[in-house]
PDB file of C-alpha atoms and ligand atoms in Angstrom:
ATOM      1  CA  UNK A   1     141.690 107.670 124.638  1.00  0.00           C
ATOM      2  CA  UNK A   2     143.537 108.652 128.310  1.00  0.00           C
ATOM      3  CA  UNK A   3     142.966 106.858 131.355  1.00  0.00           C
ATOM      4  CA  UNK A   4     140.756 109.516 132.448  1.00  0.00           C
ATOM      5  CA  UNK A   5     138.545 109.613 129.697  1.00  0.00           C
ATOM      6  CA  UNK A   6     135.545 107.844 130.540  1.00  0.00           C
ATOM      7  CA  UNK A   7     133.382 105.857 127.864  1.00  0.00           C
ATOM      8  CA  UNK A   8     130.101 106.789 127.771  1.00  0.00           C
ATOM      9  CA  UNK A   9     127.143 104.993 126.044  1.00  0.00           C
ATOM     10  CA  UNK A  10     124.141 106.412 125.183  1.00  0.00           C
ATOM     11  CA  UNK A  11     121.319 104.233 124.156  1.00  0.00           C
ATOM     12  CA  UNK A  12     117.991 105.620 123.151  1.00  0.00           C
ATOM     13  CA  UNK A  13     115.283 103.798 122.605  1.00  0.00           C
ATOM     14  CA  UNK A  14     113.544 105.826 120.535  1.00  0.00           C
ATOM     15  CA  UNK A  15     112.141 104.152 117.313  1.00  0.00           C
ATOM     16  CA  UNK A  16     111.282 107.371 114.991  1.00  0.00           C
ATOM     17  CA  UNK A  17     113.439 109.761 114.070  1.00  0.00           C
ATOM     18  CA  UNK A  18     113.465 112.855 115.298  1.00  0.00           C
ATOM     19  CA  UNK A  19     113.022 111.405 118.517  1.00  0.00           C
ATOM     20  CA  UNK A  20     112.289 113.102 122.090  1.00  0.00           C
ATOM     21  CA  UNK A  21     114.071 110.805 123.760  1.00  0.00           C
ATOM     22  CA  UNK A  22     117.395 110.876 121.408  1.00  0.00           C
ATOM     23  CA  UNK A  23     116.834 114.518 122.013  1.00  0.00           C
ATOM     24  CA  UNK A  24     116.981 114.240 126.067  1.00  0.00           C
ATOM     25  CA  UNK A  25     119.520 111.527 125.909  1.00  0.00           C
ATOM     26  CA  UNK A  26     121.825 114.044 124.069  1.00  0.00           C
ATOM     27  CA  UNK A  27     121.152 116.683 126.698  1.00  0.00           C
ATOM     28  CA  UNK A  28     122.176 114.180 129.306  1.00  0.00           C
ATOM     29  CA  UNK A  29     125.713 113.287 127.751  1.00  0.00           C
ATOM     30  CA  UNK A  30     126.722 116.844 126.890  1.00  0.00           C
ATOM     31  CA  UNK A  31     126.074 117.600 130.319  1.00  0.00           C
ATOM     32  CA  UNK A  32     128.067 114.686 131.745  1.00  0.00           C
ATOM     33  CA  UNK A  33     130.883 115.932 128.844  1.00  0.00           C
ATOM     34  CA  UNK A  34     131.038 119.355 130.504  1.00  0.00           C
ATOM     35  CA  UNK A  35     131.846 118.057 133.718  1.00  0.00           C
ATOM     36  CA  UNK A  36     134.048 114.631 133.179  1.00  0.00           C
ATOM     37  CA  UNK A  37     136.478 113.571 130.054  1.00  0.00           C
ATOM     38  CA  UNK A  38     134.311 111.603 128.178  1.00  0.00           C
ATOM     39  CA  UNK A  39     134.178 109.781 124.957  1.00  0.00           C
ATOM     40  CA  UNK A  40     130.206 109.181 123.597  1.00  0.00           C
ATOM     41  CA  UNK A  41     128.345 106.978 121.269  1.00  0.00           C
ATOM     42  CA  UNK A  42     124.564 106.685 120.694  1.00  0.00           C
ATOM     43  CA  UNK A  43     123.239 104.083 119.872  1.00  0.00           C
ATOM     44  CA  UNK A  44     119.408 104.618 118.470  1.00  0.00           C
ATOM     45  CA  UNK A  45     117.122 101.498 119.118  1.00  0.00           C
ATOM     46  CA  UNK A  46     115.331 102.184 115.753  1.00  0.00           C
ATOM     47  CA  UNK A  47     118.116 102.054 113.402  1.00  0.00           C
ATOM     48  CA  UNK A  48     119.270  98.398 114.409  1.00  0.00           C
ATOM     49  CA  UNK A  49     115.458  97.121 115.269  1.00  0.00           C
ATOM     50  CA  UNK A  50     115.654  95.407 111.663  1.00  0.00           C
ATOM     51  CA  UNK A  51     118.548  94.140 112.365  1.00  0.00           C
ATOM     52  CA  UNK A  52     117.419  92.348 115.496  1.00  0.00           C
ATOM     53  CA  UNK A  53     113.661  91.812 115.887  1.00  0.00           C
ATOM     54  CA  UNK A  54     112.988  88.538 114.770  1.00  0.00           C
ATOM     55  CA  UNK A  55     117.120  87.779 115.910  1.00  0.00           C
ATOM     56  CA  UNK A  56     116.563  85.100 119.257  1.00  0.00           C
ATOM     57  CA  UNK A  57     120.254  84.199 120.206  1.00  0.00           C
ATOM     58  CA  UNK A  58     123.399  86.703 119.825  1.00  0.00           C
ATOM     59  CA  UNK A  59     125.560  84.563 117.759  1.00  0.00           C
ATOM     60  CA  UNK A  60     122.701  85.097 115.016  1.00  0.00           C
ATOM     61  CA  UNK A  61     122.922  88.866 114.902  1.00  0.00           C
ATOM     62  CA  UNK A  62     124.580  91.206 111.801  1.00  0.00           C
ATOM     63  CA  UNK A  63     127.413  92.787 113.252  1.00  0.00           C
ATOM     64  CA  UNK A  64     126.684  95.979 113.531  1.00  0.00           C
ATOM     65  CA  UNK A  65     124.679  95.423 116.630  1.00  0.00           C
ATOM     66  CA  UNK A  66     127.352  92.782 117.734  1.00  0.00           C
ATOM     67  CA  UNK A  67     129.178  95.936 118.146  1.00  0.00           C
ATOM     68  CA  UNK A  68     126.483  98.355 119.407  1.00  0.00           C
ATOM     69  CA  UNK A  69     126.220  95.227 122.357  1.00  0.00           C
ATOM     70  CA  UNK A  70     129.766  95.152 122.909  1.00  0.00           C
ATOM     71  CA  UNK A  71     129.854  99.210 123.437  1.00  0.00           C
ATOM     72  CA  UNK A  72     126.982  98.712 125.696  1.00  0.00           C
ATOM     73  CA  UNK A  73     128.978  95.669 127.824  1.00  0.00           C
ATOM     74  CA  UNK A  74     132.001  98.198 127.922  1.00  0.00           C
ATOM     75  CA  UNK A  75     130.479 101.522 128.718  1.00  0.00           C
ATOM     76  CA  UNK A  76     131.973 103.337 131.534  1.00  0.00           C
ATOM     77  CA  UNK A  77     128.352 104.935 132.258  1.00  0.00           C
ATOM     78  CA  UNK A  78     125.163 103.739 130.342  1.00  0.00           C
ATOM     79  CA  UNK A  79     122.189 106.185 129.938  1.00  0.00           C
ATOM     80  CA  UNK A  80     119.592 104.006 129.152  1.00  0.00           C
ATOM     81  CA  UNK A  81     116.615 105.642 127.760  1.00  0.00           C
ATOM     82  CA  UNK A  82     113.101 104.349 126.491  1.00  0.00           C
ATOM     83  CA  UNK A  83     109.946 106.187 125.593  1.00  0.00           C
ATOM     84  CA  UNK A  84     107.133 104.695 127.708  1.00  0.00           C
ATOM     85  CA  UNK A  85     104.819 102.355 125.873  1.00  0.00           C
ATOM     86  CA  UNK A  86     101.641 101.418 127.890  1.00  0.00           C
ATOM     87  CA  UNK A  87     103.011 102.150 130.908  1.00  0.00           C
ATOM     88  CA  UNK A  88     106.769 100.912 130.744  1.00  0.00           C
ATOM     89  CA  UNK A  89     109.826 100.391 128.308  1.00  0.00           C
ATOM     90  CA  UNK A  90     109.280  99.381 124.934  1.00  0.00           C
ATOM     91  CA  UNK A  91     109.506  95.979 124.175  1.00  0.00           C
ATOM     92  CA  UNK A  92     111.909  96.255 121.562  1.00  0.00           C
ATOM     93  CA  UNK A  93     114.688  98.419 124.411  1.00  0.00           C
ATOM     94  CA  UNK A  94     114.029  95.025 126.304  1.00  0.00           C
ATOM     95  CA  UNK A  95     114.558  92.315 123.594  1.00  0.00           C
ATOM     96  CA  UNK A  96     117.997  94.642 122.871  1.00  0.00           C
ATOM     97  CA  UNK A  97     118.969  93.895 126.145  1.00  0.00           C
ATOM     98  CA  UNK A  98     117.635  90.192 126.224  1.00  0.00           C
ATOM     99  CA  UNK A  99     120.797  89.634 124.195  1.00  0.00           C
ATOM    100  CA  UNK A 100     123.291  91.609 127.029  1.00  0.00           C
ATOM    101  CA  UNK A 101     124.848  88.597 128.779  1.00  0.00           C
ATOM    102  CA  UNK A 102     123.702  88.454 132.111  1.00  0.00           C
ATOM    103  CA  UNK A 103     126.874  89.543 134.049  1.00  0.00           C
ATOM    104  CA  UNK A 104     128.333  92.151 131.443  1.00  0.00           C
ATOM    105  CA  UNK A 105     126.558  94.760 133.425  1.00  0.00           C
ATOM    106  CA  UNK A 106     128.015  93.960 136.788  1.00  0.00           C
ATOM    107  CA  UNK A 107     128.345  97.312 139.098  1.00  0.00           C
ATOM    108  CA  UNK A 108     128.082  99.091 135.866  1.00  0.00           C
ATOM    109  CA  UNK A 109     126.940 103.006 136.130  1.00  0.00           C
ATOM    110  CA  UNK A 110     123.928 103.412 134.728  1.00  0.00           C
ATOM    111  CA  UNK A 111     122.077 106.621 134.266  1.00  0.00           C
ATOM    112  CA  UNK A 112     118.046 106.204 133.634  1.00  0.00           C
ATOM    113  CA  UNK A 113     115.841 108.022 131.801  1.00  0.00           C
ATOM    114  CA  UNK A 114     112.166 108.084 129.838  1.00  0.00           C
ATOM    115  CA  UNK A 115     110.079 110.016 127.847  1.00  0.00           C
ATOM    116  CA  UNK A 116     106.320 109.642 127.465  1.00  0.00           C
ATOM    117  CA  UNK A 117     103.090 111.745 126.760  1.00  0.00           C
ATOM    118  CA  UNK A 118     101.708 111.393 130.105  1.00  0.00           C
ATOM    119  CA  UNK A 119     103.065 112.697 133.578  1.00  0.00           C
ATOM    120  CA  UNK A 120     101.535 109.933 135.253  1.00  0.00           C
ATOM    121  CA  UNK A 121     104.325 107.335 134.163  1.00  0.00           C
ATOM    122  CA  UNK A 122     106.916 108.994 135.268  1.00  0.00           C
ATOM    123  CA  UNK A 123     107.642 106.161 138.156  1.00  0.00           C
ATOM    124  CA  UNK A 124     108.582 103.852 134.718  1.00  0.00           C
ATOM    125  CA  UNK A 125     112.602 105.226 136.188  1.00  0.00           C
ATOM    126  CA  UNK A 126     111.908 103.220 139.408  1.00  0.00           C
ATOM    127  CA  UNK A 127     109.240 100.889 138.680  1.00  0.00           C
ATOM    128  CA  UNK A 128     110.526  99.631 135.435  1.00  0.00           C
ATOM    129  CA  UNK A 129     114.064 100.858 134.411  1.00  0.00           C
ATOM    130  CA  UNK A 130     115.701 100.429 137.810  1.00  0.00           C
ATOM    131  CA  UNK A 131     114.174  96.899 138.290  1.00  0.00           C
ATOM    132  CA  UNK A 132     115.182  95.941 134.930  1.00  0.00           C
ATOM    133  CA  UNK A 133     118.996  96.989 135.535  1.00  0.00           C
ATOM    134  CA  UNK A 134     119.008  95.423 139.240  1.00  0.00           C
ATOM    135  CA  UNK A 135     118.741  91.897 137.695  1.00  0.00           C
ATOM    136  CA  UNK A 136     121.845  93.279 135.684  1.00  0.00           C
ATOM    137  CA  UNK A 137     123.360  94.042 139.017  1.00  0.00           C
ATOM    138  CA  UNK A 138     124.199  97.220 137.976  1.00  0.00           C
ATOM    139  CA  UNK A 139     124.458 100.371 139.969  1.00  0.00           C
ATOM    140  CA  UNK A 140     121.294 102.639 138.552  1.00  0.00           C
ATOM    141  CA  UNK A 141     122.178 106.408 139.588  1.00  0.00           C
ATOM    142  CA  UNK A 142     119.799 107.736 142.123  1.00  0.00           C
ATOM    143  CA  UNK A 143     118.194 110.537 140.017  1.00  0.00           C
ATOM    144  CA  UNK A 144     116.559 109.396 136.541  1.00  0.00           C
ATOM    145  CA  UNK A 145     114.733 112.236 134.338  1.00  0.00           C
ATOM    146  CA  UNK A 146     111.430 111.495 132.924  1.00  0.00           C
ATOM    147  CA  UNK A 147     110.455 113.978 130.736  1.00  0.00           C
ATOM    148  CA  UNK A 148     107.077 114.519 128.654  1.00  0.00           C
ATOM    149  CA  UNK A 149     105.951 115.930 125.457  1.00  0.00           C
ATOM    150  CA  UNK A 150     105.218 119.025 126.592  1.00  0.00           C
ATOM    151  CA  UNK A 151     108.770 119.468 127.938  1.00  0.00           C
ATOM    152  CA  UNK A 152     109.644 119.563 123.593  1.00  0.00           C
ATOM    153  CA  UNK A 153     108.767 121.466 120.721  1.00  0.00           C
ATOM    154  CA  UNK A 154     109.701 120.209 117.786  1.00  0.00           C
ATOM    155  CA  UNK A 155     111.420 117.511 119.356  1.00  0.00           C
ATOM    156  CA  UNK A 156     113.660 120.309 121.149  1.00  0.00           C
ATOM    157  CA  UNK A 157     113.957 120.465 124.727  1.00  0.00           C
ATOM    158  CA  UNK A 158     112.173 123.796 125.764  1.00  0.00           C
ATOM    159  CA  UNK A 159     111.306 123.052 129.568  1.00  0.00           C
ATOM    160  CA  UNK A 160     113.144 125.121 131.982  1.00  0.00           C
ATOM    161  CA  UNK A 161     111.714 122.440 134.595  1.00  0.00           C
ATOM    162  CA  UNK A 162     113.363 119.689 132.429  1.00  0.00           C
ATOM    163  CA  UNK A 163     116.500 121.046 131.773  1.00  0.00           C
ATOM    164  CA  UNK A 164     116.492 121.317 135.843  1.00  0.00           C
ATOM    165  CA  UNK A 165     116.219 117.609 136.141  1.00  0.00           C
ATOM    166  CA  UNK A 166     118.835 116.954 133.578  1.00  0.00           C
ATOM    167  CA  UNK A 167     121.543 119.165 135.787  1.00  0.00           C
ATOM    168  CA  UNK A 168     120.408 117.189 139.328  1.00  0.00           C
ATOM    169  CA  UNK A 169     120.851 114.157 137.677  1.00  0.00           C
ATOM    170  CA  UNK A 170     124.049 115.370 136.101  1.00  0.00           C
ATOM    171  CA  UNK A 171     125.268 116.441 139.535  1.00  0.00           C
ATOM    172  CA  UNK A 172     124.617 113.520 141.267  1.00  0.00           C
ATOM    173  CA  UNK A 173     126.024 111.367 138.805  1.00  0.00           C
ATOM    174  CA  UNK A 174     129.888 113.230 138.044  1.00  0.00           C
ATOM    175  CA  UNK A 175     130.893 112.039 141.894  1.00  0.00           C
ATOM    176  CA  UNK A 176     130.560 108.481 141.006  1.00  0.00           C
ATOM    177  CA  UNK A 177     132.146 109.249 137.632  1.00  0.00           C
ATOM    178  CA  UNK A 178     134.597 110.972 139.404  1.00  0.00           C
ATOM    179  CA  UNK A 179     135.877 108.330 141.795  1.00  0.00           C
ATOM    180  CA  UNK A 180     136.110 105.907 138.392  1.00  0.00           C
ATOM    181  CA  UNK A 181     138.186 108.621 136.753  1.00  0.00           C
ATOM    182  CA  UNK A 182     140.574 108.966 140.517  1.00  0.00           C
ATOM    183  CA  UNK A 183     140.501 104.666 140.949  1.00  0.00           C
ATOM    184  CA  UNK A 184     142.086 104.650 137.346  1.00  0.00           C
ATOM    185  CA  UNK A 185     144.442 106.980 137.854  1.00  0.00           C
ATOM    186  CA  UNK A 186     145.798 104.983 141.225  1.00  0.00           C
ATOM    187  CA  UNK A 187     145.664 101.672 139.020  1.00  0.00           C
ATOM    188  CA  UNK A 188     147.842 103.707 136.427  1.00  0.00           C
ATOM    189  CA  UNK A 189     150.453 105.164 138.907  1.00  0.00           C
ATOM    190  CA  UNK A 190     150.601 101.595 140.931  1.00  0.00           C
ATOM    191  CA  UNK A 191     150.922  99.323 138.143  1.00  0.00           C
ATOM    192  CA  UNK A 192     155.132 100.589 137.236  1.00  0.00           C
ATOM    193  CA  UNK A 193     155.435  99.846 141.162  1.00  0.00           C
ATOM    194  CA  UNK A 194     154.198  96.764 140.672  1.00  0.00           C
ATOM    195  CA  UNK A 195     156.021  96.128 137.145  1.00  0.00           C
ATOM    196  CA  UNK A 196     158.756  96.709 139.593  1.00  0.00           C
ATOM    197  CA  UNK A 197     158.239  94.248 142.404  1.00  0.00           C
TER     198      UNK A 197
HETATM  199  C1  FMN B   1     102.505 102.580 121.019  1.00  0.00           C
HETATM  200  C2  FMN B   1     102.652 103.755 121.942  1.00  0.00           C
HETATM  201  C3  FMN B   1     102.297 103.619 123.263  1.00  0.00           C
HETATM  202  C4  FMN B   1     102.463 104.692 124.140  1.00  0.00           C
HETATM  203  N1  FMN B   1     102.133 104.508 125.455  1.00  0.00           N
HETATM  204  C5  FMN B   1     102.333 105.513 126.339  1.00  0.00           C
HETATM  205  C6  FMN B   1     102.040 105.331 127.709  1.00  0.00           C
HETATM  206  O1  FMN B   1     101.584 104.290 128.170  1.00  0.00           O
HETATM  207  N2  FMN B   1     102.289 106.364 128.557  1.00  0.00           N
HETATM  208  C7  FMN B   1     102.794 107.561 128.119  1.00  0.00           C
HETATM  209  O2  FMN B   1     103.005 108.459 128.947  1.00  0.00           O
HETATM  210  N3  FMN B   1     103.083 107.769 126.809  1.00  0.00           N
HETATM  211  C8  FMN B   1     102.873 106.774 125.916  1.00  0.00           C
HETATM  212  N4  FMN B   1     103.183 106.965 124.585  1.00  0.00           N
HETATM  213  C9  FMN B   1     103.779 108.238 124.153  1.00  0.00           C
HETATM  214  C10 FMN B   1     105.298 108.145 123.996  1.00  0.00           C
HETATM  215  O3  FMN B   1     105.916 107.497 125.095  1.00  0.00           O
HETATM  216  C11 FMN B   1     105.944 109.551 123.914  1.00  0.00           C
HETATM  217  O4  FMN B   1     105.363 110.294 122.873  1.00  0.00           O
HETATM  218  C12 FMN B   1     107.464 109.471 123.753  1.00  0.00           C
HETATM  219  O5  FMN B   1     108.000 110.710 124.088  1.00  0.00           O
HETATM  220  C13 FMN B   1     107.896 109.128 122.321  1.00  0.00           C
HETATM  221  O6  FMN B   1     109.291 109.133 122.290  1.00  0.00           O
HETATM  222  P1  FMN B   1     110.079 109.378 120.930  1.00  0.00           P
HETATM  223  O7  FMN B   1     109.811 110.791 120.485  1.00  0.00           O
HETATM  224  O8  FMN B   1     111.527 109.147 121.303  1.00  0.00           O
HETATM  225  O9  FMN B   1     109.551 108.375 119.950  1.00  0.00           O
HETATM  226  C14 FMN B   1     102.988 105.920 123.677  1.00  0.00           C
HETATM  227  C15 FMN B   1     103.335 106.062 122.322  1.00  0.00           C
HETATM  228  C16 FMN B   1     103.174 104.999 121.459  1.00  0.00           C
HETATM  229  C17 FMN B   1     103.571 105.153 120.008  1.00  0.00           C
END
């Protein structure tokens, strides 16, 4: 992987499969891929929830989510997705992230985003997901995309609307990816200087 590939992590926390919000987390990443080198992983909630439910402390866990934690703690950009259960993230996204220690997601990018039946809880981006990532101290990207059934069929994205709010976000997130991919490339061409000194 160059220097100016950026890792990106994708974690839906959808717990069937197919899954909408797999579906719009994939849109998100291939649109961030267009725009910025990237290397991306998913990582779906429901495969590892076996793994972890009844899991309390992270030196107790198999290690295949050991490692889907680690790839979270050294993302480059995290899209965090969740579908909305009554009204906010599921519990099981949270109790993922329970085992995150508390300052692996430092100033980390993080791109937000939800799926649920209803167009009413769309405000779970800022009045859940954002919230939950500030105590993370991470910085959340200003536009999230909330998207609802009706934006799918068949679990396919067929909203012109939605694929709209999956390009702002896009757009408003490659200058911040940008200035990680330009700071790495300065660290790269000082550090022979330095070697040097
Ligand atoms: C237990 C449960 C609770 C739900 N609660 C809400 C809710 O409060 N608000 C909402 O808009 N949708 C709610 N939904 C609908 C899901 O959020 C929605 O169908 C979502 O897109 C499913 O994502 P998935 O296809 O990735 O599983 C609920 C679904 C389930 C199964």
């Amino acid at each position: 992987m160059s220097q100016q590939t950026l890792k990106i992590v994708a974690l839906s926390g959808g717990l069937q499969r197919p899954s909408r919000t797999l579906a719009l987390v994939e849109e998100l990443v291939d649109g961030i891929a267009q725009a910025v080198p990237v290397q991306a992983q998913t990582i779906e909630l429901g495969t590892l929830v076996p793994q972890f439910g009844p899991v309390l402390y992270r030196q107790k866990l198999p290690a295949e989510v050991e490692r889907a934690l680690q790839a979270i703690e050294s993302a480059d950009l995290l899209v965090a997705a969740s579908p909305v259960f009554r009204g906010a993230y599921s519990g099981l996204f949270k109790h993922l992230l329970d085992f995150v220690h508390q300052d692996a997601l430092v100033d980390k990018l993080v791109l937000l985003a939800a799926t649920g039946g209803s167009d009413r809880h769309a405000l779970v981006i800022d009045h859940q997901l954002r919230p939950l990532f500030s105590f993370f101290q991470s910085r959340t990207l200003p536009v999230g995309v909330y998207a609802t059934d009706a934006d799918f069929s068949n679990y396919v994205i067929t909203s012109e609307a939605l694929r709209s709010r999956i390009e702002l976000a896009v757009e408003r997130a490659v200058p911040a990816l940008r200035q990680l991919v330009d700071a790495r490339a300065q660290q790269a061409a000082r550090a022979p200087l330095l070697a040097l000194a």
